[in-house]
Coordinates of C-alpha atoms and ligand atoms in Angstrom, one line a residue:
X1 CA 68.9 78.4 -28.7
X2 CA 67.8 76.3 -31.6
X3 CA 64.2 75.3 -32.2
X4 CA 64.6 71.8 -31.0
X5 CA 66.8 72.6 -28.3
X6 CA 63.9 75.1 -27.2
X7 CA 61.0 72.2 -27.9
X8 CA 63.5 70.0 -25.9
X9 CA 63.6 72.1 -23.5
X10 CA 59.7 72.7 -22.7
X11 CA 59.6 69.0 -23.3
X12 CA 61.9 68.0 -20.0
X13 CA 59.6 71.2 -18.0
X14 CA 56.5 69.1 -18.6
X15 CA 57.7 66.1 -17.2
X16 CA 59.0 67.2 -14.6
X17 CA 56.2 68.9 -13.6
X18 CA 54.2 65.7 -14.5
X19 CA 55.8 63.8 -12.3
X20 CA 56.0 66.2 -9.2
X21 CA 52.4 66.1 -9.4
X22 CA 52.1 61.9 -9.7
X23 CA 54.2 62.3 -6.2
X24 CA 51.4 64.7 -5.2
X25 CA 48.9 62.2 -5.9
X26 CA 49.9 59.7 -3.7
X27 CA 50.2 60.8 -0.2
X28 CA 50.6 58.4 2.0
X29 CA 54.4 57.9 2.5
X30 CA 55.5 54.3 1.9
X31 CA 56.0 51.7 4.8
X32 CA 58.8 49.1 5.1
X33 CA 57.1 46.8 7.5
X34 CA 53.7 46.0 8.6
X35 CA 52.2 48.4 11.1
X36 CA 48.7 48.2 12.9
X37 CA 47.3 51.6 14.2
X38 CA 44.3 51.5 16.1
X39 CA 41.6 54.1 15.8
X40 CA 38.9 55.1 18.3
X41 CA 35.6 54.3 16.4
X42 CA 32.8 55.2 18.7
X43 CA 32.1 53.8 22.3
X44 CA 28.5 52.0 23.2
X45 CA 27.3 52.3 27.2
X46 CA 25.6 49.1 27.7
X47 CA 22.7 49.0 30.2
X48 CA 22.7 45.1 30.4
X49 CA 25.5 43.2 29.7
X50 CA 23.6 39.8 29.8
X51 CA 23.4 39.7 25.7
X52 CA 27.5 39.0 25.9
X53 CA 26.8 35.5 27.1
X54 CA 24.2 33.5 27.4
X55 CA 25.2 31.5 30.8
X56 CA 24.0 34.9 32.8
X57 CA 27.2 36.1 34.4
X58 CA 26.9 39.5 33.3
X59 CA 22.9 39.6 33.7
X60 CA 21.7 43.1 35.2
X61 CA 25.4 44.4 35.1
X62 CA 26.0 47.7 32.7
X63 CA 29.3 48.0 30.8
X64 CA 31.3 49.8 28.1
X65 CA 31.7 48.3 25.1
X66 CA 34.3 50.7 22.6
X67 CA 34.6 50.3 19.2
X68 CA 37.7 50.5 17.4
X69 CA 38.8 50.5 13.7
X70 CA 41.8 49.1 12.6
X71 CA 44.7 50.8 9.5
X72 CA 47.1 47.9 8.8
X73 CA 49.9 49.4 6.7
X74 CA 51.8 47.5 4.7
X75 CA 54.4 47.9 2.2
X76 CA 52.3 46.8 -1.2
X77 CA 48.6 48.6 0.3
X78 CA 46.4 49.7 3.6
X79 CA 44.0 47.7 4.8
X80 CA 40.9 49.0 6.5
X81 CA 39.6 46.8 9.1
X82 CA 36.2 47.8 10.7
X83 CA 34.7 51.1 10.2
X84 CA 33.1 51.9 13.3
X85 CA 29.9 53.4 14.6
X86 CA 30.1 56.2 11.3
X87 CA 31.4 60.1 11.8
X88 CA 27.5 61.2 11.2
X89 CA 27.4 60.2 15.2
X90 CA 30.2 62.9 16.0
X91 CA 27.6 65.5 14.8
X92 CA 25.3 64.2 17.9
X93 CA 27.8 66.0 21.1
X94 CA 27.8 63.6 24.2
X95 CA 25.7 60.7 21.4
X96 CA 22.7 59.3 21.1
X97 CA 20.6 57.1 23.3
X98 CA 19.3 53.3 22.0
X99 CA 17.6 50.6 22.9
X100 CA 19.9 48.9 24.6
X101 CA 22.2 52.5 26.1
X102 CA 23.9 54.9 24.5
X103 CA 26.6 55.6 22.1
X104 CA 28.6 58.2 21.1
X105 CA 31.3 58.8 18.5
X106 CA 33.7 61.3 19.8
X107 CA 36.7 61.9 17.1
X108 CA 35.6 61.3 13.2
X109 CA 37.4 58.4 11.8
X110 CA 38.4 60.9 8.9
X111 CA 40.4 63.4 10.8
X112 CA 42.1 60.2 12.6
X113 CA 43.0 58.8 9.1
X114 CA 44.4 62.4 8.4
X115 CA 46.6 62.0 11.4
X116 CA 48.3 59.2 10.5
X117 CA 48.9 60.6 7.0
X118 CA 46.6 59.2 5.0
X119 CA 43.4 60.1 2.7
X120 CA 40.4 57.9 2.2
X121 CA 41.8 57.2 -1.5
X122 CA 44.5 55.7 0.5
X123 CA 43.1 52.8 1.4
X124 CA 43.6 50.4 -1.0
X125 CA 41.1 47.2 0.8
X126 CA 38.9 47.1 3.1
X127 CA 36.9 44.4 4.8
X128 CA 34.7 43.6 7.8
X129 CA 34.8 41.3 10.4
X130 CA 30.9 41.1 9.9
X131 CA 27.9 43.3 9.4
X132 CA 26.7 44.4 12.3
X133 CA 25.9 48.2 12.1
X134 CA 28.9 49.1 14.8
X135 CA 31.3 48.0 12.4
X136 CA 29.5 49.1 9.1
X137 CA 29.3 52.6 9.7
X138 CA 31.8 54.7 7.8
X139 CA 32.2 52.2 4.8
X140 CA 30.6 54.4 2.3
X141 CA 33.3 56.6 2.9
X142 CA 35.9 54.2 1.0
X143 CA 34.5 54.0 -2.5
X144 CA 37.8 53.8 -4.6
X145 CA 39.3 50.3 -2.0
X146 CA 38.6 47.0 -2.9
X147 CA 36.1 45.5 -0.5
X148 CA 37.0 41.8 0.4
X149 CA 34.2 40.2 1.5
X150 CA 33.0 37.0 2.8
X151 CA 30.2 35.3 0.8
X152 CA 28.1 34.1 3.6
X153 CA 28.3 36.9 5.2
X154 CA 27.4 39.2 2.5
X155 CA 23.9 36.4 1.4
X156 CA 23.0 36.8 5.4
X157 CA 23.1 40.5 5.7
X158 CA 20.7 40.9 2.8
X159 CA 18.3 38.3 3.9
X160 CA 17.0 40.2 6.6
X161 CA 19.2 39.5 9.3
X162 CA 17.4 41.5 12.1
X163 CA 18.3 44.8 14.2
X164 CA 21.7 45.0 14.0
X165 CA 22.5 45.2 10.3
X166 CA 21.7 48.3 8.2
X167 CA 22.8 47.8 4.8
X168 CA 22.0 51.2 4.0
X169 CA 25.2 51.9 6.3
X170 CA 27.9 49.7 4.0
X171 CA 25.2 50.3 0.3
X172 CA 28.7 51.2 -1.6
X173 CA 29.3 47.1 -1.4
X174 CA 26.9 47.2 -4.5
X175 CA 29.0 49.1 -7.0
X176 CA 33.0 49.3 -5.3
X177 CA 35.4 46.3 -6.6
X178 CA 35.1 43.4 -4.5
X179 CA 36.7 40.2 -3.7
X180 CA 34.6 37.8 -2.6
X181 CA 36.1 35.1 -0.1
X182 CA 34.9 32.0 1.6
X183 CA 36.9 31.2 4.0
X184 CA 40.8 32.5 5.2
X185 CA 42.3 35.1 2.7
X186 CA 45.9 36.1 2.7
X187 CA 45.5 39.9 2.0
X188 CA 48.7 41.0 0.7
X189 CA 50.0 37.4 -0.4
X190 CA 53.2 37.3 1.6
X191 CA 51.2 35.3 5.4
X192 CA 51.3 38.5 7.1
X193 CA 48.2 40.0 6.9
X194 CA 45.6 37.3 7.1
X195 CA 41.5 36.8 7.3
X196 CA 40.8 33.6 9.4
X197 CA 37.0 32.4 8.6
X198 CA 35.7 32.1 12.8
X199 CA 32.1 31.8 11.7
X200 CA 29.8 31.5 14.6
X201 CA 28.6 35.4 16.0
X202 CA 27.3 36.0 12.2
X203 CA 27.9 33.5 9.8
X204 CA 30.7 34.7 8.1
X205 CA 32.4 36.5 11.4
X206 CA 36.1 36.5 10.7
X207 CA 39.1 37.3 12.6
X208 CA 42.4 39.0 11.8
X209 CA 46.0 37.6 12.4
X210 CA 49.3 39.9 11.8
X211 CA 52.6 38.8 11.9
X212 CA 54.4 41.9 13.3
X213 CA 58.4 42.2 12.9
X214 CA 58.9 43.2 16.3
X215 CA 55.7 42.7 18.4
X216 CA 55.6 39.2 16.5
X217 CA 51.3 37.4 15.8
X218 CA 48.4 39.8 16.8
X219 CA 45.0 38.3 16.5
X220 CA 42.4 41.6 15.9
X221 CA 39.0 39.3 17.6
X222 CA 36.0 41.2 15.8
X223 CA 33.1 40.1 17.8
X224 CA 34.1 36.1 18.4
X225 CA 34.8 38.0 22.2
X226 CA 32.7 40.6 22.9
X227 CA 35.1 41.3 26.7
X228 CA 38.3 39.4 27.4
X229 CA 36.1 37.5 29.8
X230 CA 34.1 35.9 26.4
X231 CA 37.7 34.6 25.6
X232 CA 39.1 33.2 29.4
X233 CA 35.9 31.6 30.4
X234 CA 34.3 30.8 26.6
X235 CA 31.6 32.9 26.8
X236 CA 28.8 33.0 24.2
X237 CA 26.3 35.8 23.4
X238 CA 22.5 34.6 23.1
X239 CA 21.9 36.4 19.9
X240 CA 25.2 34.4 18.0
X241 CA 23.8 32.2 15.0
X242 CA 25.6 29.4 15.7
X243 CA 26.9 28.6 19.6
X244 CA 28.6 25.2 18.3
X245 CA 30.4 27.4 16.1
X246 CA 31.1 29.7 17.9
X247 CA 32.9 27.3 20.3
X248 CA 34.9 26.0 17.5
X249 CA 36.3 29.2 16.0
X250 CA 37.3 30.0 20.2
X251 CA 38.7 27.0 19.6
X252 CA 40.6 27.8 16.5
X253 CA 42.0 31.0 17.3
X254 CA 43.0 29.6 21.0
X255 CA 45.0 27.2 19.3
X256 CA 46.5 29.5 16.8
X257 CA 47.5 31.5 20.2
X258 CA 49.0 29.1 22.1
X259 CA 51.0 28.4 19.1
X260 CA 52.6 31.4 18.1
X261 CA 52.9 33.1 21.2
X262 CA 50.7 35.6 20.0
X263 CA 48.6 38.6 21.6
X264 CA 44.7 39.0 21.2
X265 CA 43.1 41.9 21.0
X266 CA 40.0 41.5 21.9
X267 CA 37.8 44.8 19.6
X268 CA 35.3 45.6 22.0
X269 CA 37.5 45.2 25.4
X270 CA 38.3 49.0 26.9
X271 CA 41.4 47.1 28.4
X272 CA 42.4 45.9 25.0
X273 CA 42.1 48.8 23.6
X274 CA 44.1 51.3 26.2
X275 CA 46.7 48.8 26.1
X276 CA 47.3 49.7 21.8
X277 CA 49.6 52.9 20.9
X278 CA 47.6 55.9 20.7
X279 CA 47.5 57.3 16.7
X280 CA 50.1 58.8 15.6
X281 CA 51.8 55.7 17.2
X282 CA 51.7 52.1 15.7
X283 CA 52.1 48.4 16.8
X284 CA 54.9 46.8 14.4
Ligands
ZN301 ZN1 30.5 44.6 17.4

């Protein structure tokens, strides 16, 4: 074989062991459609219901409250939506008592991620539907994803916003790339994977609306309904920042609802929750 045949040669090897490892590097296969998998995040026991609404029908009366995250796949990213209690909690067996219960994270959101196929680096965005420490938890575990974020919400949660935001739990906000919103944000820029702005519970609480090939608009609430009773009977929790707003993000999203024909999942309803696929399976 001539020289440059031979440097040829060695030259084609290279590549093609460049580019076996570039398929290497990114894991996650490639989707055709938008899927939602939902991930079990932690579960709160509730001794007294009464701070889900503030007109006393669940005063006295203990409850479960679970806490779910949310992987929407879709062909041009992931999005993360909600991180949950945080995996440290798994460490605690049968979890920890607070204040107001318990609560207990039983499988790490990590492993979950790793059932469905994906790393951490695989998540391309990530975003909250507020601050609240129960949905905060395992952010820092998503360094490399572009956090979207919604102004308000972010100027509220580091003014001091009382118990239930830690900012030490979601710190990473400070130096991963962000993309700072005000209002509704169309994620991946085709209407399919949208933010909707339904301040009231914090104030810059948003929702999440899909538009699923087969299983057609899913609303993802974050805390605007706390139980699917919050959402029939308008229900407001005592501790919201705003009730009239509130009211008129219920509003909002009812509308949106009625229009589309579309399903609500309601984050913190058990009932919502058991009636999603179980990971490995998806909603699309
Ligand atoms: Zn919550």
């Amino acid at each position: 074989m001539s020289r440059t045949n031979l440097l040829r040669r060695a030259g084609a090897t290279l590549l093609l062991a460049a580019s076996s490892l570039l398929v290497q590097a990114h894991a996650a296969d490639e989707v055709k459609d938008v899927r939602l998998y939902a991930l079990d995040c932690g579960v709160l026991h509730v001794k007294d219901m009464g701070m889900f609404s503030d007109t006393g029908e669940y005063n006295g009366k203990a409850g479960v409250v679970v806490d779910p995250c949310f992987v929407i796949r879709h062909p041009k990213g992931t999005l993360l939506w909600d991180t949950g209690l945080g995996d440290k909690l798994a460490q605690s067996k049968g979890g920890v008592d607070m204040e107001v219960g318990h609560m207990q994270v039983d499988a790490p959101l990590l492993d979950q991620l790793k059932a469905i196929g994906l790393t951490p680096s695989d998540i391309t965005y990530l975003s909250f539907s507020h601050t609240h420490f129960d949905h905060t938890g395992n952010a820092n575990e998503f360094p490399d994803a572009t956090w979207i974020l919604n102004k308000a919400e972010l100027a509220w949660a580091e003014s001091k916003p009382g118990p239930f935001v830690n900012l030490d739990t979601f710190s990473d906000y400070k130096t991963a790339k962000k993309q700072m919103i005000d209002g509704d944000y169309d994620v991946f820029g085709d209407g399919n994977v949208m933010i909707l702005k339904t301040p009231g519970h914090t104030p810059g609480h948003q929702s999440l609306q899909l538009k699923l090939k087969k299983s057609g608009v899913v609303i993802l609430s974050g805390d605007l309904f706390h139980q699917r009773a919050n959402y029939t009977y308008r229900r407001v929790p005592p501790f919201n920042v705003s009730r009239a707003d509130t009211l008129a993000s219920i509003d909002r999203i009812d509308t949106i609802l009625k229009n589309t024909k579309g399903r609500l999942v309601v984050q913190h309803d058990a009932g919502d929750f058991k009636g999603l696929p179980k990971i490995p399976k998806y909603l699309d």
